[in-house]
Amino acid sequence: MPTNMISKVLEKAVLPLDVAPPVKRGPASRTSVRRNPNMEKLQNGYLFPEISMRREAHEKKYPDAKVISLGIGDTTQPIPSIVTSAMAEYALALSTPEGYQGYGPEQGQKSLRKAIADVVYPSMGIRDTEVFISDGAQCDIARLQMMFGRDVTIAVQDPTFPGYVDNGVIMGQTGPAADEESGGSRYAGIEYMRCAPENAFFPDLSRVRRTDVIFFCSPNNPTGHAASRDQLRQLVDFARRNGSIVVFDSAYASYVSPGGGDDKPRSIYEVPGAREVAIEISSFSKFAGFTGVRLGWAVVPDELLYADGTRVARDFDRVVTTCFNGASSVAQAGGLACLATEEGRAAVASVVAGYKENARVLVDTFQALGKEVYGGDDSPYVWVRLFPGRRSWDVFAEILGFGPGGEGFVRVSAFNSRDRVVEACARLTSFLA
Ligand SMILES: *Cc1c(COP(=O)(O)O)cnc(C)c1O
């Protein structure tokens, strides 16, 4: 090819790039795909951006201020090295022919499923085959909602962790959101079960409408309340009478204080009859600081059946194998290290104990200030009425994401170092006393 022809070809090849018009941002560049109307319904996406906006504005105004955030819903303390070294060892072995492994079972490593069945559910009759390992409880909520589909009705605690509702909205289980007087928003079609100090954070079930699925989180995020055995018995009986399925979120089970007169179960399967009506989802996130590592599980008992007699576990298995290829094997090696030895269990328990001491410091501080305060005993969260009669946004923006029932209270998190919690309590005391 003569040189001038080559340059012509090159010119041609280059030209379209050079003269390509800039990407248009106007209506002409839109696709003709209709936005999912369920996504349009979603509210509250503004909560955390709004909080960080207010924080940034504050820091700009007071550049020397050292803001301590008590709004953190994320673990802060290092993972014990017995756990990270197990992950590192597993990861390094992946570079050897003997240690390499590809896809594992989608439901999780047998050893980890068995460790969870044995250690987390001792003498509750949970079989390892009923434990499905996941990349976290949040993800299991989405997969469960996908499995249930758009035609089920759901109930949630109010206030609640937003994941149950939001995934239901995306699936099309609800109508549009309507703003409430109290500041939050409610979706048409969802049964909100108010859980407040007035009712010992447990709904009067005789006034709760029957729904197909009931999402129930204990110890609760955000109120920090752990349901009593009697309350959970009522919940299971209610589900059995109505033929409903309970999805029990036990992400904070490891924070429940052992013993005591007011006995609080760590699992729904401590309640007789739960196997026929309850799924339990849980996580290594708050239990072992795995919020970034990502590991959780769901228990779907064999006895849990749909109206047509199909095992729910069969459908969940189908969902897991269809839209999830299993949790990271490195994360699972870490999970096993948390459970398999006495040393591992003690190491992760000591981190949880540290957060619980933080919570105690916070509760003591608020009590000394004469505030109405709940939670903290069985949870990293403290639920406090800081300024009675004032709207939460005025007090602190944190709470609106948890639903209308949270109005007037703020959630204060113990996820922080001791030093920062102590410093924060000193500041609160001088500010509020
Ligand atoms: C943090 C949290 C989870 C855990 O979610 P992961 O996806 O496992 O990190 C689940 N439920 C509640 C209520 C939580 O607060």
Coordinates of N, CA and C in Angstrom, one line a residue, residues 46-47 50-51 54 58 181-184 384-400 406-410 431-432:
Y46 N -32.9 10.7 49.9 CA -32.3 12.0 50.3 C -31.6 12.0 51.7
L47 N -32.0 11.0 52.5 CA -31.6 11.0 53.9 C -30.1 11.2 54.2
E50 N -28.5 14.2 52.6 CA -28.9 15.4 53.4 C -28.0 15.5 54.7
I51 N -27.8 14.4 55.3 CA -27.0 14.4 56.6 C -25.6 14.9 56.2
R54 N -25.5 18.6 55.5 CA -25.5 19.4 56.8 C -24.2 19.4 57.5
H58 N -21.6 22.5 58.2 CA -21.2 22.8 59.5 C -19.6 22.9 59.6
E181 N -47.9 13.5 58.3 CA -47.8 14.6 59.2 C -46.5 14.6 60.0
S182 N -46.2 13.4 60.4 CA -45.0 13.2 61.3 C -43.7 13.4 60.6
G183 N -43.7 13.6 59.3 CA -42.5 13.9 58.6 C -41.9 12.8 57.7
G184 N -42.2 11.5 58.1 CA -41.7 10.4 57.2 C -42.7 10.2 56.1
V384 N -33.0 7.7 71.8 CA -33.2 8.7 72.8 C -34.1 9.8 72.4
R385 N -35.0 10.2 73.3 CA -35.9 11.4 73.0 C -35.1 12.6 73.5
L386 N -34.4 13.3 72.6 CA -33.5 14.3 73.0 C -34.2 15.6 73.4
F387 N -35.1 16.0 72.6 CA -35.9 17.3 72.9 C -37.3 16.9 72.7
P388 N -38.0 16.5 73.8 CA -39.4 16.1 73.6 C -40.2 17.2 72.9
G389 N -41.1 16.8 72.0 CA -42.0 17.7 71.3 C -41.3 18.3 70.1
R390 N -40.1 18.1 69.9 CA -39.5 18.7 68.7 C -39.2 17.7 67.6
R391 N -39.4 18.1 66.3 CA -39.2 17.2 65.2 C -37.8 16.7 65.1
S392 N -37.7 15.5 64.7 CA -36.3 14.9 64.6 C -35.4 15.7 63.7
W393 N -35.9 16.2 62.6 CA -35.0 16.9 61.7 C -34.4 18.1 62.4
D394 N -35.2 18.7 63.3 CA -34.7 19.8 64.1 C -33.6 19.4 65.1
V395 N -33.8 18.2 65.6 CA -32.8 17.7 66.5 C -31.6 17.2 65.8
F396 N -31.8 16.3 64.9 CA -30.7 15.8 64.1 C -31.4 15.0 62.9
A397 N -30.8 15.1 61.8 CA -31.4 14.7 60.6 C -31.5 13.1 60.5
E398 N -30.9 12.4 61.4 CA -30.7 11.0 61.2 C -31.9 10.1 61.0
I399 N -33.0 10.5 61.7 CA -34.0 9.5 61.9 C -35.0 9.3 60.9
L400 N -35.2 10.2 60.0 CA -36.3 10.2 59.1 C -36.3 8.9 58.2
G406 N -40.5 7.0 64.0 CA -39.3 7.4 64.7 C -39.3 8.8 65.1
E407 N -40.4 9.6 64.8 CA -40.4 11.0 65.0 C -40.2 11.3 66.5
G408 N -39.4 12.3 66.8 CA -39.1 12.7 68.2 C -37.9 12.1 68.8
F409 N -37.5 10.9 68.2 CA -36.3 10.2 68.7 C -35.1 10.3 67.8
V410 N -33.9 10.2 68.3 CA -32.8 10.0 67.4 C -32.1 8.7 67.8
F431 N -23.2 20.5 76.6 CA -24.2 21.2 75.7 C -25.6 21.1 76.3
L432 N -25.9 20.0 76.8 CA -27.3 19.7 77.2 C -27.6 20.0 78.7

